[in-house]
Structure formats: C-alpha cells, structure tokens
CSV table of N, CA, C and O in Angstrom, one decimal:
chain,number,residue,atom,x,y,z
A,230,UNK,N,9.5,-18.4,7.1
A,230,UNK,CA,9.2,-18.0,5.7
A,230,UNK,C,7.8,-17.3,5.7
A,230,UNK,O,6.9,-17.9,6.1
A,231,UNK,N,7.8,-16.1,5.1
A,231,UNK,CA,6.5,-15.4,5.0
A,231,UNK,C,5.8,-15.9,3.8
A,231,UNK,O,6.3,-16.0,2.7
A,232,UNK,N,4.5,-16.1,4.0
A,232,UNK,CA,3.6,-16.5,2.9
A,232,UNK,C,2.3,-15.7,3.0
A,232,UNK,O,1.8,-15.5,4.0
A,233,UNK,N,1.9,-15.2,1.8
A,233,UNK,CA,0.6,-14.5,1.7
A,233,UNK,C,-0.3,-15.4,0.9
A,233,UNK,O,0.0,-15.9,-0.2
A,234,UNK,N,-1.5,-15.6,1.5
A,234,UNK,CA,-2.5,-16.6,0.9
A,234,UNK,C,-3.8,-15.9,0.7
A,234,UNK,O,-4.4,-15.4,1.7
A,235,UNK,N,-4.2,-15.8,-0.6
A,235,UNK,CA,-5.5,-15.1,-0.9
A,235,UNK,C,-6.6,-16.1,-0.9
A,235,UNK,O,-6.4,-17.3,-1.1
A,236,UNK,N,-7.8,-15.6,-0.6
A,236,UNK,CA,-9.0,-16.4,-0.7
A,236,UNK,C,-10.2,-15.6,-1.0
A,236,UNK,O,-10.1,-14.3,-1.0
A,237,UNK,N,-11.3,-16.2,-1.4
A,237,UNK,CA,-12.5,-15.5,-1.7
A,237,UNK,C,-12.8,-15.3,-3.2
A,237,UNK,O,-13.9,-14.7,-3.5
A,238,UNK,N,-12.0,-15.7,-4.1
A,238,UNK,CA,-12.3,-15.5,-5.5
A,238,UNK,C,-13.4,-16.5,-5.9
A,238,UNK,O,-13.8,-17.4,-5.2
A,239,UNK,N,-13.9,-16.2,-7.1
A,239,UNK,CA,-14.9,-17.1,-7.6
A,239,UNK,C,-15.6,-16.5,-8.8
A,239,UNK,O,-15.1,-15.5,-9.4
A,240,UNK,N,-16.7,-17.1,-9.2
A,240,UNK,CA,-17.5,-16.6,-10.3
A,240,UNK,C,-18.7,-15.8,-9.8
A,240,UNK,O,-19.4,-16.3,-8.9
A,241,UNK,N,-18.9,-14.7,-10.4
A,241,UNK,CA,-20.0,-13.8,-10.0
A,241,UNK,C,-20.6,-13.1,-11.2
A,241,UNK,O,-19.9,-12.9,-12.2
A,242,UNK,N,-21.9,-12.8,-11.2
A,242,UNK,CA,-22.5,-12.1,-12.3
A,242,UNK,C,-22.2,-10.6,-12.2
A,242,UNK,O,-21.9,-10.0,-11.2
A,243,UNK,N,-22.3,-10.0,-13.4
A,243,UNK,CA,-22.2,-8.5,-13.4
A,243,UNK,C,-23.1,-7.8,-12.4
A,243,UNK,O,-24.3,-8.2,-12.3
A,244,UNK,N,-22.5,-6.9,-11.7
A,244,UNK,CA,-23.3,-6.2,-10.6
A,244,UNK,C,-23.2,-6.8,-9.3
A,244,UNK,O,-23.6,-6.3,-8.3
A,245,UNK,N,-22.6,-8.0,-9.2
A,245,UNK,CA,-22.5,-8.7,-8.0
A,245,UNK,C,-21.3,-8.3,-7.1
A,245,UNK,O,-20.6,-7.3,-7.5
A,246,UNK,N,-21.1,-9.0,-6.0
A,246,UNK,CA,-20.1,-8.6,-5.1
A,246,UNK,C,-19.2,-9.8,-4.7
A,246,UNK,O,-19.7,-11.0,-4.7
A,247,UNK,N,-18.0,-9.6,-4.3
A,247,UNK,CA,-17.1,-10.6,-3.8
A,247,UNK,C,-16.2,-9.9,-2.7
A,247,UNK,O,-15.9,-8.7,-2.8
A,248,UNK,N,-15.8,-10.7,-1.8
A,248,UNK,CA,-14.8,-10.2,-0.8
A,248,UNK,C,-13.6,-11.1,-0.8
A,248,UNK,O,-13.7,-12.3,-0.5
A,249,UNK,N,-12.5,-10.5,-1.1
A,249,UNK,CA,-11.2,-11.2,-1.1
A,249,UNK,C,-10.5,-10.9,0.3
A,249,UNK,O,-10.6,-9.8,0.8
A,250,UNK,N,-9.8,-11.9,0.7
A,250,UNK,CA,-9.0,-11.8,2.0
A,250,UNK,C,-7.6,-12.3,1.7
A,250,UNK,O,-7.4,-13.2,0.9
A,251,UNK,N,-6.7,-11.8,2.4
A,251,UNK,CA,-5.3,-12.2,2.3
A,251,UNK,C,-4.8,-12.4,3.8
A,251,UNK,O,-4.8,-11.5,4.6
A,252,UNK,N,-4.3,-13.6,4.0
A,252,UNK,CA,-3.8,-14.0,5.3
A,252,UNK,C,-2.3,-14.1,5.2
A,252,UNK,O,-1.8,-14.6,4.2
A,253,UNK,N,-1.6,-13.7,6.2
A,253,UNK,CA,-0.1,-13.8,6.2
A,253,UNK,C,0.3,-14.8,7.2
A,253,UNK,O,-0.1,-14.9,8.4
A,254,UNK,N,1.3,-15.7,6.8
A,254,UNK,CA,1.8,-16.7,7.8
A,254,UNK,C,3.3,-16.4,7.9
A,254,UNK,O,3.9,-15.9,7.0
A,255,UNK,N,3.9,-16.8,9.0
A,255,UNK,CA,5.3,-16.6,9.2
A,255,UNK,C,5.6,-15.3,10.0
A,255,UNK,O,6.3,-15.3,10.9
A,256,UNK,N,5.0,-14.2,9.5
A,256,UNK,CA,5.1,-12.9,10.2
A,256,UNK,C,3.8,-12.2,10.0
A,256,UNK,O,3.1,-12.5,9.0
A,257,UNK,N,3.4,-11.2,10.8
A,257,UNK,CA,2.1,-10.5,10.6
A,257,UNK,C,2.3,-9.4,9.5
A,257,UNK,O,1.3,-9.1,8.8
A,258,UNK,N,3.5,-8.9,9.4
A,258,UNK,CA,3.7,-7.8,8.4
A,258,UNK,C,2.9,-6.6,8.8
A,258,UNK,O,2.4,-5.8,7.9
A,259,UNK,N,2.6,-6.4,10.1
A,259,UNK,CA,1.7,-5.3,10.5
A,259,UNK,C,2.3,-3.9,10.2
A,259,UNK,O,1.6,-2.9,10.1
A,260,UNK,N,3.6,-3.8,10.1
A,260,UNK,CA,4.2,-2.6,9.8
A,260,UNK,C,4.4,-2.3,8.3
A,260,UNK,O,4.9,-1.2,8.0
A,261,UNK,N,3.8,-3.1,7.5
A,261,UNK,CA,3.9,-3.0,6.0
A,261,UNK,C,2.7,-2.4,5.4
A,261,UNK,O,1.5,-2.7,5.9
A,262,UNK,N,2.8,-1.7,4.3
A,262,UNK,CA,1.7,-1.4,3.5
A,262,UNK,C,1.2,-2.7,2.8
A,262,UNK,O,2.0,-3.6,2.5
A,263,UNK,N,-0.1,-2.9,2.8
A,263,UNK,CA,-0.6,-4.1,2.2
A,263,UNK,C,-1.6,-3.7,1.1
A,263,UNK,O,-2.2,-2.6,1.2
A,264,UNK,N,-1.8,-4.6,0.1
A,264,UNK,CA,-2.7,-4.2,-1.0
A,264,UNK,C,-2.9,-5.3,-2.0
A,264,UNK,O,-2.5,-6.5,-1.8
A,265,UNK,N,-3.5,-4.9,-3.1
A,265,UNK,CA,-3.9,-5.8,-4.2
A,265,UNK,C,-3.5,-5.3,-5.5
A,265,UNK,O,-3.6,-4.1,-5.8
A,266,UNK,N,-3.1,-6.3,-6.4
A,266,UNK,CA,-3.0,-6.1,-7.8
A,266,UNK,C,-3.8,-7.1,-8.5
A,266,UNK,O,-4.4,-8.0,-7.9
A,267,UNK,N,-4.0,-6.9,-9.8
A,267,UNK,CA,-4.7,-7.9,-10.6
A,267,UNK,C,-4.1,-8.0,-12.0
A,267,UNK,O,-3.5,-7.1,-12.5
A,268,UNK,N,-4.3,-9.2,-12.6
A,268,UNK,CA,-3.8,-9.4,-13.9
A,268,UNK,C,-4.8,-10.2,-14.7
A,268,UNK,O,-5.2,-11.3,-14.4
A,269,UNK,N,-5.3,-9.5,-15.8
A,269,UNK,CA,-6.3,-10.1,-16.7
A,269,UNK,C,-5.5,-10.9,-17.7
A,269,UNK,O,-4.4,-10.6,-18.0
A,270,UNK,N,-6.2,-11.8,-18.4
A,270,UNK,CA,-5.5,-12.6,-19.4
A,270,UNK,C,-5.0,-11.7,-20.5
A,270,UNK,O,-5.7,-10.8,-21.0
A,271,UNK,N,-3.7,-11.9,-20.8
A,271,UNK,CA,-3.1,-11.1,-21.9
A,271,UNK,C,-2.7,-9.7,-21.6
A,271,UNK,O,-2.3,-8.9,-22.4
A,272,UNK,N,-2.9,-9.3,-20.3
A,272,UNK,CA,-2.6,-8.0,-19.9
A,272,UNK,C,-1.5,-7.9,-18.8
A,272,UNK,O,-1.2,-9.0,-18.1
A,273,UNK,N,-0.9,-6.8,-18.6
A,273,UNK,CA,0.1,-6.6,-17.5
A,273,UNK,C,-0.6,-6.6,-16.2
A,273,UNK,O,-1.8,-6.2,-16.1
A,274,UNK,N,0.1,-6.9,-15.1
A,274,UNK,CA,-0.4,-6.8,-13.8
A,274,UNK,C,-0.6,-5.3,-13.5
A,274,UNK,O,0.3,-4.5,-13.8
A,275,UNK,N,-1.7,-5.0,-12.9
A,275,UNK,CA,-2.0,-3.6,-12.6
A,275,UNK,C,-2.4,-3.4,-11.1
A,275,UNK,O,-3.0,-4.3,-10.5
A,276,UNK,N,-2.1,-2.2,-10.6
A,276,UNK,CA,-2.4,-1.9,-9.2
A,276,UNK,C,-3.9,-1.7,-9.0
A,276,UNK,O,-4.6,-1.2,-9.9
A,277,UNK,N,-4.4,-2.2,-7.9
A,277,UNK,CA,-5.8,-2.1,-7.6
A,277,UNK,C,-6.0,-1.2,-6.4
A,277,UNK,O,-6.7,-0.2,-6.4
A,278,UNK,N,-5.4,-1.5,-5.2
A,278,UNK,CA,-5.6,-0.8,-4.0
A,278,UNK,C,-4.5,-1.1,-3.0
A,278,UNK,O,-3.9,-2.2,-3.1
A,279,UNK,N,-4.3,-0.1,-2.1
A,279,UNK,CA,-3.3,-0.3,-1.1
A,279,UNK,C,-3.7,0.4,0.2
A,279,UNK,O,-4.3,1.5,0.0
A,280,UNK,N,-3.3,-0.1,1.3
A,280,UNK,CA,-3.6,0.6,2.6
A,280,UNK,C,-2.4,0.6,3.5
A,280,UNK,O,-1.6,-0.4,3.5
A,281,UNK,N,-2.1,1.7,4.1
A,281,UNK,CA,-0.9,1.8,4.9
A,281,UNK,C,-1.0,1.0,6.2
A,281,UNK,O,-2.0,0.5,6.5
A,282,UNK,N,0.1,0.9,6.8
A,282,UNK,CA,0.2,0.0,8.0
A,282,UNK,C,-0.7,0.3,9.1
A,282,UNK,O,-1.2,-0.6,9.8
A,283,UNK,N,-1.1,1.6,9.2
A,283,UNK,CA,-2.0,2.0,10.3
A,283,UNK,C,-3.4,2.3,9.8
A,283,UNK,O,-4.2,2.9,10.5
A,284,UNK,N,-3.7,1.8,8.6
A,284,UNK,CA,-5.0,2.1,8.0
A,284,UNK,C,-5.2,3.5,7.5
A,284,UNK,O,-6.3,3.9,7.1
A,285,UNK,N,-4.1,4.3,7.5
A,285,UNK,CA,-4.1,5.7,7.1
A,285,UNK,C,-4.2,5.9,5.6
A,285,UNK,O,-5.3,5.5,5.1
A,286,UNK,N,-3.2,6.4,4.9
A,286,UNK,CA,-3.5,6.6,3.5
A,286,UNK,C,-3.9,5.4,2.8
A,286,UNK,O,-3.3,4.3,3.0
A,287,UNK,N,-5.0,5.5,2.0
A,287,UNK,CA,-5.5,4.5,1.1
A,287,UNK,C,-5.4,4.9,-0.3
A,287,UNK,O,-5.8,6.1,-0.6
A,288,UNK,N,-5.0,4.1,-1.2
A,288,UNK,CA,-4.9,4.4,-2.6
A,288,UNK,C,-5.7,3.4,-3.4
A,288,UNK,O,-5.6,2.2,-3.1
A,289,UNK,N,-6.4,3.9,-4.4
A,289,UNK,CA,-7.2,3.1,-5.3
A,289,UNK,C,-6.8,3.4,-6.8
A,289,UNK,O,-6.6,4.6,-7.1
A,290,UNK,N,-6.9,2.4,-7.6
A,290,UNK,CA,-6.9,2.7,-9.0
A,290,UNK,C,-8.2,3.4,-9.4
A,290,UNK,O,-9.2,3.1,-8.8
A,291,UNK,N,-8.1,4.3,-10.4
A,291,UNK,CA,-9.3,5.0,-10.8
A,291,UNK,C,-10.4,4.1,-11.3
A,291,UNK,O,-11.6,4.3,-11.1
A,292,UNK,N,-10.0,2.9,-11.8
A,292,UNK,CA,-11.0,2.0,-12.4
A,292,UNK,C,-11.9,1.3,-11.3
A,292,UNK,O,-12.9,0.8,-11.6
A,293,UNK,N,-11.4,1.4,-10.0
A,293,UNK,CA,-12.2,0.7,-9.0
A,293,UNK,C,-12.7,1.6,-7.9
A,293,UNK,O,-13.4,1.2,-7.0
A,294,UNK,N,-12.3,2.9,-8.0
A,294,UNK,CA,-12.8,3.9,-7.0
A,294,UNK,C,-14.3,3.9,-6.9
A,294,UNK,O,-15.0,3.9,-8.0
A,295,UNK,N,-14.8,3.9,-5.7
A,295,UNK,CA,-16.3,3.9,-5.5
A,295,UNK,C,-16.9,2.6,-5.6
A,295,UNK,O,-18.1,2.4,-5.2
A,296,UNK,N,-16.2,1.6,-6.0
A,296,UNK,CA,-16.8,0.2,-6.1
A,296,UNK,C,-16.0,-0.8,-5.1
A,296,UNK,O,-16.6,-1.7,-4.6
A,297,UNK,N,-14.7,-0.6,-5.0
A,297,UNK,CA,-13.9,-1.5,-4.1
A,297,UNK,C,-13.5,-0.7,-2.8
A,297,UNK,O,-13.3,0.5,-2.9
A,298,UNK,N,-13.4,-1.5,-1.8
A,298,UNK,CA,-13.0,-1.0,-0.5
A,298,UNK,C,-12.0,-1.9,0.1
A,298,UNK,O,-12.2,-3.1,0.3
A,299,UNK,N,-10.8,-1.3,0.4
A,299,UNK,CA,-9.8,-2.1,1.1
A,299,UNK,C,-9.8,-1.9,2.6
A,299,UNK,O,-10.0,-0.7,3.0
A,300,UNK,N,-9.5,-2.9,3.3
A,300,UNK,CA,-9.4,-2.7,4.8
A,300,UNK,C,-8.4,-3.7,5.3
A,300,UNK,O,-8.0,-4.7,4.6
A,301,UNK,N,-7.9,-3.5,6.5
A,301,UNK,CA,-7.0,-4.4,7.1
A,301,UNK,C,-7.3,-4.6,8.6
A,301,UNK,O,-7.9,-3.8,9.3
A,302,UNK,N,-6.9,-5.8,9.1
A,302,UNK,CA,-7.1,-6.1,10.5
A,302,UNK,C,-5.8,-6.6,11.1
A,302,UNK,O,-5.4,-7.7,10.8
A,303,UNK,N,-5.1,-5.7,11.7
A,303,UNK,CA,-3.7,-6.0,12.2
A,303,UNK,C,-3.8,-7.0,13.3
A,303,UNK,O,-2.8,-7.7,13.6
A,304,UNK,N,-4.9,-7.1,14.0
A,304,UNK,CA,-4.9,-8.2,15.1
A,304,UNK,C,-4.9,-9.6,14.5
A,304,UNK,O,-4.3,-10.5,15.0
A,305,UNK,N,-5.4,-9.7,13.3
A,305,UNK,CA,-5.4,-11.0,12.6
A,305,UNK,C,-4.3,-11.0,11.5
A,305,UNK,O,-4.1,-12.1,10.9
A,306,UNK,N,-3.7,-9.9,11.2
A,306,UNK,CA,-2.7,-9.9,10.2
A,306,UNK,C,-3.3,-10.0,8.8
A,306,UNK,O,-2.6,-10.5,7.9
A,307,UNK,N,-4.5,-9.6,8.5
A,307,UNK,CA,-5.1,-9.8,7.3
A,307,UNK,C,-5.4,-8.5,6.6
A,307,UNK,O,-5.5,-7.4,7.2
A,308,UNK,N,-5.6,-8.6,5.3
A,308,UNK,CA,-6.1,-7.4,4.4
A,308,UNK,C,-7.2,-8.0,3.5
A,308,UNK,O,-7.1,-9.1,3.1
A,309,UNK,N,-8.2,-7.2,3.4
A,309,UNK,CA,-9.4,-7.6,2.6
A,309,UNK,C,-9.7,-6.6,1.5
A,309,UNK,O,-9.3,-5.4,1.6
A,310,UNK,N,-10.4,-7.1,0.5
A,310,UNK,CA,-10.9,-6.2,-0.6
A,310,UNK,C,-12.3,-6.5,-0.9
A,310,UNK,O,-12.6,-7.6,-1.3
A,311,UNK,N,-13.2,-5.6,-0.5
A,311,UNK,CA,-14.6,-5.7,-0.8
A,311,UNK,C,-14.9,-5.2,-2.2
A,311,UNK,O,-14.6,-4.0,-2.4
A,312,UNK,N,-15.4,-6.0,-3.0
A,312,UNK,CA,-15.6,-5.6,-4.4
A,312,UNK,C,-17.1,-5.6,-4.7
A,312,UNK,O,-17.7,-6.7,-4.7
A,313,UNK,N,-17.7,-4.5,-5.0
A,313,UNK,CA,-19.1,-4.3,-5.3
A,313,UNK,C,-19.2,-3.9,-6.8
A,313,UNK,O,-18.3,-3.4,-7.4
A,314,UNK,N,-20.5,-4.0,-7.3
A,314,UNK,CA,-20.8,-3.6,-8.6
A,314,UNK,C,-19.8,-4.1,-9.6
A,314,UNK,O,-19.2,-3.3,-10.5
A,315,UNK,N,-19.5,-5.4,-9.6
A,315,UNK,CA,-18.5,-5.9,-10.4
A,315,UNK,C,-18.8,-5.9,-11.9
A,315,UNK,O,-20.0,-6.1,-12.2
A,316,UNK,N,-17.8,-5.8,-12.7
A,316,UNK,CA,-18.0,-5.7,-14.2
A,316,UNK,C,-17.2,-6.8,-14.8
A,316,UNK,O,-16.2,-7.3,-14.2
A,317,UNK,N,-17.5,-7.2,-16.0
A,317,UNK,CA,-16.7,-8.2,-16.7
A,317,UNK,C,-15.2,-7.8,-16.8
A,317,UNK,O,-14.4,-8.7,-16.7
A,318,UNK,N,-15.0,-6.5,-16.9
A,318,UNK,CA,-13.6,-6.1,-17.0
A,318,UNK,C,-12.8,-6.2,-15.7
A,318,UNK,O,-11.6,-6.0,-15.7
A,319,UNK,N,-13.5,-6.6,-14.6
A,319,UNK,CA,-12.8,-6.8,-13.4
A,319,UNK,C,-12.3,-8.3,-13.3
A,319,UNK,O,-11.6,-8.6,-12.4
A,320,UNK,N,-12.6,-9.1,-14.3
A,320,UNK,CA,-12.1,-10.4,-14.4
A,320,UNK,C,-10.6,-10.5,-14.4
A,320,UNK,O,-10.0,-9.9,-15.3
A,321,UNK,N,-10.0,-11.2,-13.5
A,321,UNK,CA,-8.6,-11.2,-13.4
A,321,UNK,C,-8.2,-12.2,-12.3
A,321,UNK,O,-9.0,-12.6,-11.4
A,322,UNK,N,-6.9,-12.5,-12.2
A,322,UNK,CA,-6.3,-13.1,-11.0
A,322,UNK,C,-5.9,-11.9,-10.1
A,322,UNK,O,-5.2,-11.0,-10.5
A,323,UNK,N,-6.3,-12.0,-8.9
A,323,UNK,CA,-6.0,-10.9,-7.9
A,323,UNK,C,-4.9,-11.4,-7.0
A,323,UNK,O,-5.0,-12.5,-6.4
A,324,UNK,N,-3.9,-10.5,-6.8
A,324,UNK,CA,-2.8,-10.9,-6.0
A,324,UNK,C,-2.7,-9.9,-4.8
A,324,UNK,O,-2.8,-8.7,-4.9
A,325,UNK,N,-2.4,-10.5,-3.7
A,325,UNK,CA,-2.1,-9.7,-2.4
A,325,UNK,C,-0.6,-9.4,-2.4
A,325,UNK,O,0.2,-10.2,-2.9
A,326,UNK,N,-0.3,-8.3,-1.9
A,326,UNK,CA,1.1,-7.9,-1.8
A,326,UNK,C,1.4,-7.1,-0.5
A,326,UNK,O,0.4,-6.5,0.1
A,327,UNK,N,2.6,-7.1,-0.1
A,327,UNK,CA,3.0,-6.3,1.1
A,327,UNK,C,4.4,-5.7,0.8
A,327,UNK,O,5.3,-6.4,0.3
A,328,UNK,N,4.6,-4.5,1.3
A,328,UNK,CA,5.9,-3.9,1.1
A,328,UNK,C,6.0,-2.7,2.1
A,328,UNK,O,5.0,-2.2,2.5
A,329,UNK,N,7.2,-2.2,2.4
A,329,UNK,CA,7.4,-1.1,3.2
A,329,UNK,C,7.1,0.2,2.5
A,329,UNK,O,6.9,1.3,3.1
A,330,UNK,N,7.2,0.2,1.2
A,330,UNK,CA,6.9,1.4,0.4
A,330,UNK,C,5.5,1.8,0.5
A,330,UNK,O,4.6,1.0,0.6
A,331,UNK,N,5.2,3.1,0.5
A,331,UNK,CA,3.8,3.6,0.5
A,331,UNK,C,3.0,3.2,-0.7
A,331,UNK,O,3.5,3.0,-1.8
A,332,UNK,N,1.7,3.1,-0.5
A,332,UNK,CA,0.8,2.6,-1.6
A,332,UNK,C,0.8,3.5,-2.8
A,332,UNK,O,0.6,3.1,-3.9
A,333,UNK,N,1.1,4.8,-2.5
A,333,UNK,CA,1.1,5.8,-3.6
A,333,UNK,C,2.2,5.4,-4.7
A,333,UNK,O,2.1,5.9,-5.8
A,334,UNK,N,3.2,4.7,-4.2
A,334,UNK,CA,4.3,4.4,-5.2
A,334,UNK,C,4.0,3.1,-5.9
A,334,UNK,O,4.7,2.7,-6.9
A,335,UNK,N,3.0,2.3,-5.5
A,335,UNK,CA,2.8,1.0,-6.0
A,335,UNK,C,2.3,1.0,-7.5
A,335,UNK,O,2.5,0.1,-8.2
A,336,UNK,N,1.7,2.1,-7.9
A,336,UNK,CA,1.3,2.3,-9.3
A,336,UNK,C,2.5,2.2,-10.2
A,336,UNK,O,2.4,1.6,-11.3
A,337,UNK,N,3.6,2.9,-9.8
A,337,UNK,CA,4.7,3.0,-10.7
A,337,UNK,C,5.8,1.9,-10.5
A,337,UNK,O,6.4,1.5,-11.4
A,338,UNK,N,5.9,1.4,-9.2
A,338,UNK,CA,6.9,0.4,-8.9
A,338,UNK,C,6.3,-0.8,-8.3
A,338,UNK,O,5.8,-0.8,-7.2
A,339,UNK,N,6.4,-1.9,-9.1
A,339,UNK,CA,5.7,-3.1,-8.6
A,339,UNK,C,6.8,-4.1,-8.0
A,339,UNK,O,6.5,-5.3,-7.9
A,340,UNK,N,8.0,-3.6,-7.7
A,340,UNK,CA,9.0,-4.5,-7.2
A,340,UNK,C,8.8,-4.5,-5.6
A,340,UNK,O,9.5,-4.0,-4.9
A,341,UNK,N,7.7,-5.2,-5.3
A,341,UNK,CA,7.3,-5.3,-3.9
A,341,UNK,C,7.9,-6.6,-3.3
A,341,UNK,O,8.2,-7.6,-3.9
A,342,UNK,N,8.0,-6.5,-1.9
A,342,UNK,CA,8.8,-7.6,-1.3
A,342,UNK,C,8.0,-8.9,-1.2
A,342,UNK,O,8.6,-10.0,-1.4
A,343,UNK,N,6.8,-8.8,-0.9
A,343,UNK,CA,6.0,-10.1,-0.7
A,343,UNK,C,4.8,-10.1,-1.6
A,343,UNK,O,4.1,-9.1,-1.8
A,344,UNK,N,4.5,-11.3,-2.1
A,344,UNK,CA,3.4,-11.5,-3.1
A,344,UNK,C,2.7,-12.8,-2.7
A,344,UNK,O,3.4,-13.8,-2.3
A,345,UNK,N,1.4,-12.8,-2.9
A,345,UNK,CA,0.7,-14.1,-2.8
A,345,UNK,C,0.7,-14.7,-4.2
A,345,UNK,O,1.2,-14.2,-5.2
A,346,UNK,N,0.0,-15.9,-4.3
A,346,UNK,CA,0.0,-16.6,-5.5
A,346,UNK,C,-1.3,-16.3,-6.4
A,346,UNK,O,-1.4,-16.7,-7.5
A,347,UNK,N,-2.2,-15.6,-5.8
A,347,UNK,CA,-3.4,-15.1,-6.5
A,347,UNK,C,-4.6,-16.0,-6.3
A,347,UNK,O,-4.6,-17.1,-6.0
A,348,UNK,N,-5.7,-15.3,-6.6
A,348,UNK,CA,-7.0,-15.9,-6.6
A,348,UNK,C,-7.8,-15.4,-7.8
A,348,UNK,O,-7.8,-14.2,-8.0
A,349,UNK,N,-8.5,-16.3,-8.5
A,349,UNK,CA,-9.2,-15.9,-9.7
A,349,UNK,C,-10.6,-15.4,-9.4
A,349,UNK,O,-11.4,-16.0,-8.7
A,350,UNK,N,-10.9,-14.2,-10.0
A,350,UNK,CA,-12.2,-13.6,-10.0
A,350,UNK,C,-12.7,-13.6,-11.4
A,350,UNK,O,-12.0,-13.0,-12.3
A,351,UNK,N,-13.9,-14.1,-11.6
A,351,UNK,CA,-14.5,-14.1,-12.9
A,351,UNK,C,-15.9,-13.5,-12.8
A,351,UNK,O,-16.7,-13.9,-12.0
A,352,UNK,N,-16.1,-12.5,-13.7
A,352,UNK,CA,-17.3,-11.8,-13.7
A,352,UNK,C,-18.0,-12.0,-15.0
A,352,UNK,O,-17.5,-11.7,-16.0
A,353,UNK,N,-19.2,-12.7,-14.9
A,353,UNK,CA,-19.9,-13.1,-16.2
A,353,UNK,C,-20.8,-11.9,-16.6
A,353,UNK,O,-21.4,-11.3,-15.7
A,354,UNK,N,-21.0,-11.8,-17.9
A,354,UNK,CA,-21.9,-10.7,-18.4
A,354,UNK,C,-23.3,-11.2,-18.5
A,354,UNK,O,-23.6,-12.4,-18.4
C-alpha cells in the first residue's frame, strides 16, 4: 500500500520560511509527477507546485512563483517544498500528491492517484 506522508509544517511569522517534505512508503513513485496542493479554511483545495518525474518541467501557481521552490530526490523517493517570504494568505493545510499526469494539468484536474493526509502551515501576521 502506497502512503504519502508530509512533514515540516508549523507556525511561522510573516516573512519567514518553512520547508515541507513528503516521503513515500510502499513504492518510490519515482516515475510519477509529484507536487503540492493546499487548502485554506473555507476555501477549495488549490494547486501549488508540481515537478515531473525527472525534475524537468516544473509548474507553480502564480501566487507562489518566486517564493516557493519545489524539488525532488528520487534516490530517497521524496519531494520537498521550500517556502520563503511567507504571507498570512499562505496559511493552509498542505497536501502532497503524486500522479502520472503532467503537472501542467494539475491546475485543472485534481483527480490524482495518490494523496497525503496533509500538514498544517500557519503564518502569523
């Protein structure tokens, strides 16, 4: 059974940084696109970033471009999200996901194969 487990969430002040990581158990899913979504209270889940299986095409939501960086380590089977210059509007539960579909399609289609249970990021003003 494949499980995605996120870590690294927490409370940070505006302008601070956090690094989220997602580990996969059961299989490495190295041939899959991996990425992140987030869901703020009372809002729909939204796409944040995705990286292709070979680290090639990378996609970001406009709201995080220039502040967030996604990366992956196929040797460890992990995907990470470095979040800098955090804003209160970044407060959300962040979910790791994996799918064979390219990241460019994740904005429109969230029917992805594998999901983590999420980690909470809170940015205080």
